[in-house]
Amino acid sequence: SYVLTQPPSVSVAPGETATVTCGGNNIGSESVHWYQQKPGQAPALVIYYDNDRPSGIPERFSGTNSGNTATLTISRVEAGDEADYYCQVWDSSSAHPYVFGTGTKVTVL
Amino acid sequence: EVQLVESGGGLVQPGRSLRLSCAVSGFTFDDYAMHWVRQVPGKGLEWVSGISWNSGYIGYGDSVKGRFTISRDNTKKSLFLQMNSLRPEDTAFYYCVKDALSVGDASPFENWGQGTLVTVSS
């Protein structure tokens, strides 16, 4: 089955840029979605179809997807961005098609 | 406002059954595919099952196939997950999730409920 690999943790100072990667075989040919999960809360969609933002998500959140790596970028990081972030794709070749990444804890220093 | 409210979780012994429900409001239920996603406390997300708007497509994750059954009642705006032969490794928060589209293939998981905790233990 398709595997999505994320770094376990990323640390960033307020005002700086956080980069979260999601590695997968030829992931650039898939549509990637990103979810944010704050402590004690349910996940929430922050980026969909590689680089679209749902209403209410700040422009500071952006995404790219090419080759074997998709990337979530959070610019001008704020304390409220501290959360776990998960990438997700739909693997059309699998009977178990919805795949999540391993998750990345973003810590704001 | 989209609302997804899960119920039915709790403590259950291994081998027993449990039925989860999800009541929705704030959108036209029968226009969208729906899913169940679970999360072991402190761990990552795992897709459990999904169902298209008209129940024409139903899918399951490998770890629950043959034991869990997803269904929906569009007249009652409700999603269900019948869980049989429960195992300790099924212990997790179970989230009811609204898809962005009616069929749900490469589309995102647009809205999530707050989750209900299922604990499988003797």
PDB file of C-alpha atoms in Angstrom:
ATOM      1  CA  SER A   1       0.000   0.000   0.000  1.00  0.00           C
ATOM      2  CA  TYR A   2       0.977   3.603  -0.502  1.00  0.00           C
ATOM      3  CA  VAL A   3       3.171   5.081   2.248  1.00  0.00           C
ATOM      4  CA  LEU A   4       3.412   8.763   3.147  1.00  0.00           C
ATOM      5  CA  THR A   5       6.374   9.768   5.290  1.00  0.00           C
ATOM      6  CA  GLN A   6       6.521  12.950   7.357  1.00  0.00           C
ATOM      7  CA  PRO A   7       9.152  14.195   9.806  1.00  0.00           C
ATOM      8  CA  PRO A   8       7.980  13.574  13.384  1.00  0.00           C
ATOM      9  CA  SER A   9       8.597  17.147  14.459  1.00  0.00           C
ATOM     10  CA  VAL A  10       9.396  20.628  13.228  1.00  0.00           C
ATOM     11  CA  SER A  11      10.311  23.531  15.490  1.00  0.00           C
ATOM     12  CA  VAL A  12      10.041  27.157  14.450  1.00  0.00           C
ATOM     13  CA  ALA A  13      10.298  30.567  16.095  1.00  0.00           C
ATOM     14  CA  PRO A  14       7.344  32.956  15.936  1.00  0.00           C
ATOM     15  CA  GLY A  15       7.375  34.986  12.753  1.00  0.00           C
ATOM     16  CA  GLU A  16       9.540  32.488  10.918  1.00  0.00           C
ATOM     17  CA  THR A  17       8.527  29.934   8.279  1.00  0.00           C
ATOM     18  CA  ALA A  18       7.651  26.311   9.031  1.00  0.00           C
ATOM     19  CA  THR A  19       8.027  23.686   6.335  1.00  0.00           C
ATOM     20  CA  VAL A  20       6.391  20.278   6.664  1.00  0.00           C
ATOM     21  CA  THR A  21       7.216  17.652   4.061  1.00  0.00           C
ATOM     22  CA  CYS A  22       5.246  14.608   2.964  1.00  0.00           C
ATOM     23  CA  GLY A  23       7.170  12.023   0.991  1.00  0.00           C
ATOM     24  CA  GLY A  24       5.593   9.410  -1.250  1.00  0.00           C
ATOM     25  CA  ASN A  25       6.379   7.568  -4.450  1.00  0.00           C
ATOM     26  CA  ASN A  26       5.548   9.959  -7.304  1.00  0.00           C
ATOM     27  CA  ILE A  27       3.251  11.914  -4.991  1.00  0.00           C
ATOM     28  CA  GLY A  28       3.395  14.766  -7.477  1.00  0.00           C
ATOM     29  CA  SER A  29       0.913  12.853  -9.628  1.00  0.00           C
ATOM     30  CA  GLU A  30      -1.616  12.725  -6.775  1.00  0.00           C
ATOM     31  CA  SER A  31      -3.817  15.327  -5.129  1.00  0.00           C
ATOM     32  CA  VAL A  32      -2.600  16.066  -1.604  1.00  0.00           C
ATOM     33  CA  HIS A  33      -4.665  17.395   1.274  1.00  0.00           C
ATOM     34  CA  TRP A  34      -3.390  18.685   4.623  1.00  0.00           C
ATOM     35  CA  TYR A  35      -5.093  18.617   8.007  1.00  0.00           C
ATOM     36  CA  GLN A  36      -4.286  20.487  11.198  1.00  0.00           C
ATOM     37  CA  GLN A  37      -5.055  18.948  14.577  1.00  0.00           C
ATOM     38  CA  LYS A  38      -4.685  21.073  17.664  1.00  0.00           C
ATOM     39  CA  PRO A  39      -4.456  19.403  21.098  1.00  0.00           C
ATOM     40  CA  GLY A  40      -7.788  17.983  22.213  1.00  0.00           C
ATOM     41  CA  GLN A  41      -9.496  18.853  18.941  1.00  0.00           C
ATOM     42  CA  ALA A  42     -10.604  17.057  15.811  1.00  0.00           C
ATOM     43  CA  PRO A  43      -8.551  17.474  12.632  1.00  0.00           C
ATOM     44  CA  ALA A  44      -9.439  20.323  10.297  1.00  0.00           C
ATOM     45  CA  LEU A  45      -8.705  20.774   6.605  1.00  0.00           C
ATOM     46  CA  VAL A  46      -6.171  23.532   5.914  1.00  0.00           C
ATOM     47  CA  ILE A  47      -4.999  22.794   2.347  1.00  0.00           C
ATOM     48  CA  TYR A  48      -6.718  20.770  -0.358  1.00  0.00           C
ATOM     49  CA  TYR A  49      -5.804  19.761  -3.905  1.00  0.00           C
ATOM     50  CA  ASP A  50      -2.163  20.595  -3.222  1.00  0.00           C
ATOM     51  CA  ASN A  51      -2.547  24.355  -2.712  1.00  0.00           C
ATOM     52  CA  ASP A  52      -6.140  25.470  -2.210  1.00  0.00           C
ATOM     53  CA  ARG A  53      -7.284  26.945   1.096  1.00  0.00           C
ATOM     54  CA  PRO A  54     -10.730  26.479   2.634  1.00  0.00           C
ATOM     55  CA  SER A  55     -12.496  29.668   3.610  1.00  0.00           C
ATOM     56  CA  GLY A  56     -11.179  30.974   6.907  1.00  0.00           C
ATOM     57  CA  ILE A  57      -7.674  29.559   6.499  1.00  0.00           C
ATOM     58  CA  PRO A  58      -5.073  32.363   6.408  1.00  0.00           C
ATOM     59  CA  GLU A  59      -2.970  32.985   3.316  1.00  0.00           C
ATOM     60  CA  ARG A  60       0.026  32.149   5.494  1.00  0.00           C
ATOM     61  CA  PHE A  61      -0.769  28.486   4.758  1.00  0.00           C
ATOM     62  CA  SER A  62       0.322  27.235   1.348  1.00  0.00           C
ATOM     63  CA  GLY A  63       1.262  23.993  -0.337  1.00  0.00           C
ATOM     64  CA  THR A  64       3.297  22.591  -3.182  1.00  0.00           C
ATOM     65  CA  ASN A  65       3.509  19.127  -4.681  1.00  0.00           C
ATOM     66  CA  SER A  66       6.094  17.816  -7.123  1.00  0.00           C
ATOM     67  CA  GLY A  67       8.089  14.682  -7.728  1.00  0.00           C
ATOM     68  CA  ASN A  68       8.233  12.592  -4.569  1.00  0.00           C
ATOM     69  CA  THR A  69       7.520  15.361  -2.061  1.00  0.00           C
ATOM     70  CA  ALA A  70       4.552  17.490  -1.095  1.00  0.00           C
ATOM     71  CA  THR A  71       5.184  20.445   1.194  1.00  0.00           C
ATOM     72  CA  LEU A  72       3.044  22.473   3.563  1.00  0.00           C
ATOM     73  CA  THR A  73       4.473  25.903   4.294  1.00  0.00           C
ATOM     74  CA  ILE A  74       3.330  28.096   7.145  1.00  0.00           C
ATOM     75  CA  SER A  75       4.651  31.650   6.834  1.00  0.00           C
ATOM     76  CA  ARG A  76       4.924  34.125   9.687  1.00  0.00           C
ATOM     77  CA  VAL A  77       4.213  31.395  12.195  1.00  0.00           C
ATOM     78  CA  GLU A  78       2.047  32.242  15.187  1.00  0.00           C
ATOM     79  CA  ALA A  79       1.670  30.489  18.527  1.00  0.00           C
ATOM     80  CA  GLY A  80      -1.781  29.329  17.446  1.00  0.00           C
ATOM     81  CA  ASP A  81      -0.271  27.315  14.588  1.00  0.00           C
ATOM     82  CA  GLU A  82       1.207  24.833  17.034  1.00  0.00           C
ATOM     83  CA  ALA A  83      -0.437  21.539  16.137  1.00  0.00           C
ATOM     84  CA  ASP A  84      -0.055  18.170  14.461  1.00  0.00           C
ATOM     85  CA  TYR A  85      -0.228  18.253  10.673  1.00  0.00           C
ATOM     86  CA  TYR A  86      -1.162  15.301   8.450  1.00  0.00           C
ATOM     87  CA  CYS A  87      -0.958  14.940   4.690  1.00  0.00           C
ATOM     88  CA  GLN A  88      -3.410  12.672   2.883  1.00  0.00           C
ATOM     89  CA  VAL A  89      -3.846  11.257  -0.627  1.00  0.00           C
ATOM     90  CA  TRP A  90      -6.241   8.968  -2.442  1.00  0.00           C
ATOM     91  CA  ASP A  91      -4.484   5.909  -3.829  1.00  0.00           C
ATOM     92  CA  SER A  92      -6.699   4.839  -6.721  1.00  0.00           C
ATOM     93  CA  SER A  93      -4.801   1.575  -7.159  1.00  0.00           C
ATOM     94  CA  SER A  94      -5.611   0.327  -3.677  1.00  0.00           C
ATOM     95  CA  ALA A  95      -8.700  -1.214  -2.116  1.00  0.00           C
ATOM     96  CA  HIS A  96      -7.733   0.815   0.932  1.00  0.00           C
ATOM     97  CA  PRO A  97      -7.453   4.089  -0.945  1.00  0.00           C
ATOM     98  CA  TYR A  98      -7.382   6.823   1.682  1.00  0.00           C
ATOM     99  CA  VAL A  99      -3.876   7.182   3.061  1.00  0.00           C
ATOM    100  CA  PHE A 100      -2.659   9.540   5.773  1.00  0.00           C
ATOM    101  CA  GLY A 101       0.884  10.585   6.436  1.00  0.00           C
ATOM    102  CA  THR A 102       2.584   9.747   9.693  1.00  0.00           C
ATOM    103  CA  GLY A 103       2.017  13.233  11.069  1.00  0.00           C
ATOM    104  CA  THR A 104       4.282  16.113  12.061  1.00  0.00           C
ATOM    105  CA  LYS A 105       4.202  17.987  15.331  1.00  0.00           C
ATOM    106  CA  VAL A 106       4.889  21.671  14.704  1.00  0.00           C
ATOM    107  CA  THR A 107       6.211  23.369  17.812  1.00  0.00           C
ATOM    108  CA  VAL A 108       6.389  27.145  18.070  1.00  0.00           C
ATOM    109  CA  LEU A 109       9.374  28.056  20.219  1.00  0.00           C
TER     110      LEU A 109
ATOM    111  CA  GLU B   1     -23.001  25.649   9.965  1.00  0.00           C
ATOM    112  CA  VAL B   2     -21.995  22.056   9.317  1.00  0.00           C
ATOM    113  CA  GLN B   3     -22.337  19.882  12.399  1.00  0.00           C
ATOM    114  CA  LEU B   4     -21.401  16.230  12.795  1.00  0.00           C
ATOM    115  CA  VAL B   5     -22.206  14.646  16.158  1.00  0.00           C
ATOM    116  CA  GLU B   6     -21.025  11.145  16.928  1.00  0.00           C
ATOM    117  CA  SER B   7     -22.521   8.900  19.574  1.00  0.00           C
ATOM    118  CA  GLY B   8     -22.407   5.277  20.670  1.00  0.00           C
ATOM    119  CA  GLY B   9     -18.852   5.017  21.922  1.00  0.00           C
ATOM    120  CA  GLY B  10     -17.885   3.488  25.223  1.00  0.00           C
ATOM    121  CA  LEU B  11     -16.229   0.554  26.935  1.00  0.00           C
ATOM    122  CA  VAL B  12     -16.818  -2.865  25.402  1.00  0.00           C
ATOM    123  CA  GLN B  13     -15.291  -6.280  25.937  1.00  0.00           C
ATOM    124  CA  PRO B  14     -13.209  -7.973  23.238  1.00  0.00           C
ATOM    125  CA  GLY B  15     -15.343  -9.951  20.824  1.00  0.00           C
ATOM    126  CA  ARG B  16     -18.453  -7.868  21.466  1.00  0.00           C
ATOM    127  CA  SER B  17     -20.209  -5.404  19.173  1.00  0.00           C
ATOM    128  CA  LEU B  18     -20.866  -1.672  19.163  1.00  0.00           C
ATOM    129  CA  ARG B  19     -22.783   0.613  16.832  1.00  0.00           C
ATOM    130  CA  LEU B  20     -21.682   4.185  16.255  1.00  0.00           C
ATOM    131  CA  SER B  21     -24.009   6.861  14.944  1.00  0.00           C
ATOM    132  CA  CYS B  22     -23.390  10.277  13.452  1.00  0.00           C
ATOM    133  CA  ALA B  23     -26.161  12.854  13.260  1.00  0.00           C
ATOM    134  CA  VAL B  24     -25.548  15.678  10.800  1.00  0.00           C
ATOM    135  CA  SER B  25     -26.977  19.109  10.183  1.00  0.00           C
ATOM    136  CA  GLY B  26     -26.157  22.249   8.259  1.00  0.00           C
ATOM    137  CA  PHE B  27     -25.831  20.669   4.807  1.00  0.00           C
ATOM    138  CA  THR B  28     -27.703  18.454   2.363  1.00  0.00           C
ATOM    139  CA  PHE B  29     -26.647  15.063   3.669  1.00  0.00           C
ATOM    140  CA  ASP B  30     -27.501  13.027   0.590  1.00  0.00           C
ATOM    141  CA  ASP B  31     -25.269  15.209  -1.595  1.00  0.00           C
ATOM    142  CA  TYR B  32     -22.066  13.977   0.011  1.00  0.00           C
ATOM    143  CA  ALA B  33     -19.978  10.903   0.648  1.00  0.00           C
ATOM    144  CA  MET B  34     -19.187  10.200   4.279  1.00  0.00           C
ATOM    145  CA  HIS B  35     -16.397   8.439   6.142  1.00  0.00           C
ATOM    146  CA  TRP B  36     -15.244   7.120   9.476  1.00  0.00           C
ATOM    147  CA  VAL B  37     -11.656   7.880  10.477  1.00  0.00           C
ATOM    148  CA  ARG B  38     -10.112   6.689  13.713  1.00  0.00           C
ATOM    149  CA  GLN B  39      -7.190   7.725  15.871  1.00  0.00           C
ATOM    150  CA  VAL B  40      -5.572   5.807  18.672  1.00  0.00           C
ATOM    151  CA  PRO B  41      -4.937   8.360  21.446  1.00  0.00           C
ATOM    152  CA  GLY B  42      -1.578   9.962  20.844  1.00  0.00           C
ATOM    153  CA  LYS B  43      -1.161   8.331  17.434  1.00  0.00           C
ATOM    154  CA  GLY B  44      -1.927   9.102  13.795  1.00  0.00           C
ATOM    155  CA  LEU B  45      -5.052   9.016  11.654  1.00  0.00           C
ATOM    156  CA  GLU B  46      -6.426   5.889   9.979  1.00  0.00           C
ATOM    157  CA  TRP B  47      -9.246   5.743   7.455  1.00  0.00           C
ATOM    158  CA  VAL B  48     -11.759   3.120   8.553  1.00  0.00           C
ATOM    159  CA  SER B  49     -14.577   3.187   6.035  1.00  0.00           C
ATOM    160  CA  GLY B  50     -16.355   5.342   3.468  1.00  0.00           C
ATOM    161  CA  ILE B  51     -19.726   5.417   1.712  1.00  0.00           C
ATOM    162  CA  SER B  52     -20.910   7.385  -1.310  1.00  0.00           C
ATOM    163  CA  TRP B  53     -24.007   9.552  -1.297  1.00  0.00           C
ATOM    164  CA  ASN B  54     -26.321   6.759  -2.440  1.00  0.00           C
ATOM    165  CA  SER B  55     -24.438   3.847  -0.815  1.00  0.00           C
ATOM    166  CA  GLY B  56     -23.329   2.748  -4.293  1.00  0.00           C
ATOM    167  CA  TYR B  57     -19.714   2.747  -3.182  1.00  0.00           C
ATOM    168  CA  ILE B  58     -18.633   1.300   0.155  1.00  0.00           C
ATOM    169  CA  GLY B  59     -15.050   0.719   1.180  1.00  0.00           C
ATOM    170  CA  TYR B  60     -13.153  -0.469   4.232  1.00  0.00           C
ATOM    171  CA  GLY B  61      -9.651  -0.346   5.568  1.00  0.00           C
ATOM    172  CA  ASP B  62      -7.822  -3.652   5.694  1.00  0.00           C
ATOM    173  CA  SER B  63      -7.794  -3.740   9.485  1.00  0.00           C
ATOM    174  CA  VAL B  64     -11.609  -3.700   9.776  1.00  0.00           C
ATOM    175  CA  LYS B  65     -12.768  -5.422   6.604  1.00  0.00           C
ATOM    176  CA  GLY B  66     -15.178  -8.246   7.369  1.00  0.00           C
ATOM    177  CA  ARG B  67     -15.850  -6.976  10.909  1.00  0.00           C
ATOM    178  CA  PHE B  68     -17.213  -3.451  10.440  1.00  0.00           C
ATOM    179  CA  THR B  69     -20.179  -2.321   8.340  1.00  0.00           C
ATOM    180  CA  ILE B  70     -20.868   1.256   7.302  1.00  0.00           C
ATOM    181  CA  SER B  71     -24.346   2.441   6.375  1.00  0.00           C
ATOM    182  CA  ARG B  72     -26.338   5.633   6.059  1.00  0.00           C
ATOM    183  CA  ASP B  73     -29.953   6.726   6.265  1.00  0.00           C
ATOM    184  CA  ASN B  74     -30.426   9.786   4.094  1.00  0.00           C
ATOM    185  CA  THR B  75     -33.978  10.317   5.340  1.00  0.00           C
ATOM    186  CA  LYS B  76     -32.674  10.627   8.896  1.00  0.00           C
ATOM    187  CA  LYS B  77     -29.445  12.421   7.968  1.00  0.00           C
ATOM    188  CA  SER B  78     -27.427   9.820   9.821  1.00  0.00           C
ATOM    189  CA  LEU B  79     -24.291   7.759   9.304  1.00  0.00           C
ATOM    190  CA  PHE B  80     -23.611   4.496  11.107  1.00  0.00           C
ATOM    191  CA  LEU B  81     -20.756   2.123  11.820  1.00  0.00           C
ATOM    192  CA  GLN B  82     -21.577  -1.362  13.044  1.00  0.00           C
ATOM    193  CA  MET B  83     -18.494  -2.804  14.707  1.00  0.00           C
ATOM    194  CA  ASN B  84     -18.415  -6.543  15.372  1.00  0.00           C
ATOM    195  CA  SER B  85     -15.759  -8.854  16.802  1.00  0.00           C
ATOM    196  CA  LEU B  86     -14.047  -5.913  18.439  1.00  0.00           C
ATOM    197  CA  ARG B  87     -10.381  -6.189  19.371  1.00  0.00           C
ATOM    198  CA  PRO B  88      -8.231  -4.216  21.815  1.00  0.00           C
ATOM    199  CA  GLU B  89      -6.451  -2.673  18.832  1.00  0.00           C
ATOM    200  CA  ASP B  90      -9.751  -1.105  17.758  1.00  0.00           C
ATOM    201  CA  THR B  91      -9.517   1.204  20.771  1.00  0.00           C
ATOM    202  CA  ALA B  92      -9.520   4.722  19.347  1.00  0.00           C
ATOM    203  CA  PHE B  93     -11.403   7.944  18.819  1.00  0.00           C
ATOM    204  CA  TYR B  94     -13.782   7.487  15.892  1.00  0.00           C
ATOM    205  CA  TYR B  95     -14.493  10.564  13.794  1.00  0.00           C
ATOM    206  CA  CYS B  96     -17.438  11.064  11.477  1.00  0.00           C
ATOM    207  CA  VAL B  97     -16.198  12.901   8.396  1.00  0.00           C
ATOM    208  CA  LYS B  98     -17.968  14.691   5.554  1.00  0.00           C
ATOM    209  CA  ASP B  99     -16.389  14.413   2.116  1.00  0.00           C
ATOM    210  CA  ALA B 100     -16.204  17.383  -0.221  1.00  0.00           C
ATOM    211  CA  LEU B 101     -17.979  15.471  -2.997  1.00  0.00           C
ATOM    212  CA  SER B 102     -20.785  12.961  -3.467  1.00  0.00           C
ATOM    213  CA  VAL B 103     -18.637  10.025  -4.503  1.00  0.00           C
ATOM    214  CA  GLY B 104     -15.445  10.739  -2.651  1.00  0.00           C
ATOM    215  CA  ASP B 105     -12.380   9.688  -4.552  1.00  0.00           C
ATOM    216  CA  ALA B 106      -9.511  12.173  -4.537  1.00  0.00           C
ATOM    217  CA  SER B 107     -11.616  14.757  -2.739  1.00  0.00           C
ATOM    218  CA  PRO B 108     -10.698  16.021   0.740  1.00  0.00           C
ATOM    219  CA  PHE B 109     -12.284  15.335   4.094  1.00  0.00           C
ATOM    220  CA  GLU B 110     -14.014  18.660   4.435  1.00  0.00           C
ATOM    221  CA  ASN B 111     -15.584  18.559   7.900  1.00  0.00           C
ATOM    222  CA  TRP B 112     -14.967  16.442  11.002  1.00  0.00           C
ATOM    223  CA  GLY B 113     -17.020  15.650  14.063  1.00  0.00           C
ATOM    224  CA  GLN B 114     -15.514  15.857  17.530  1.00  0.00           C
ATOM    225  CA  GLY B 115     -15.159  12.097  17.779  1.00  0.00           C
ATOM    226  CA  THR B 116     -16.369   9.373  20.091  1.00  0.00           C
ATOM    227  CA  LEU B 117     -14.029   7.154  22.093  1.00  0.00           C
ATOM    228  CA  VAL B 118     -14.301   3.397  21.764  1.00  0.00           C
ATOM    229  CA  THR B 119     -12.386   1.371  24.342  1.00  0.00           C
ATOM    230  CA  VAL B 120     -12.106  -2.365  23.867  1.00  0.00           C
ATOM    231  CA  SER B 121     -10.949  -4.018  27.056  1.00  0.00           C
ATOM    232  CA  SER B 122     -11.877  -6.804  29.422  1.00  0.00           C
TER     233      SER B 122
END
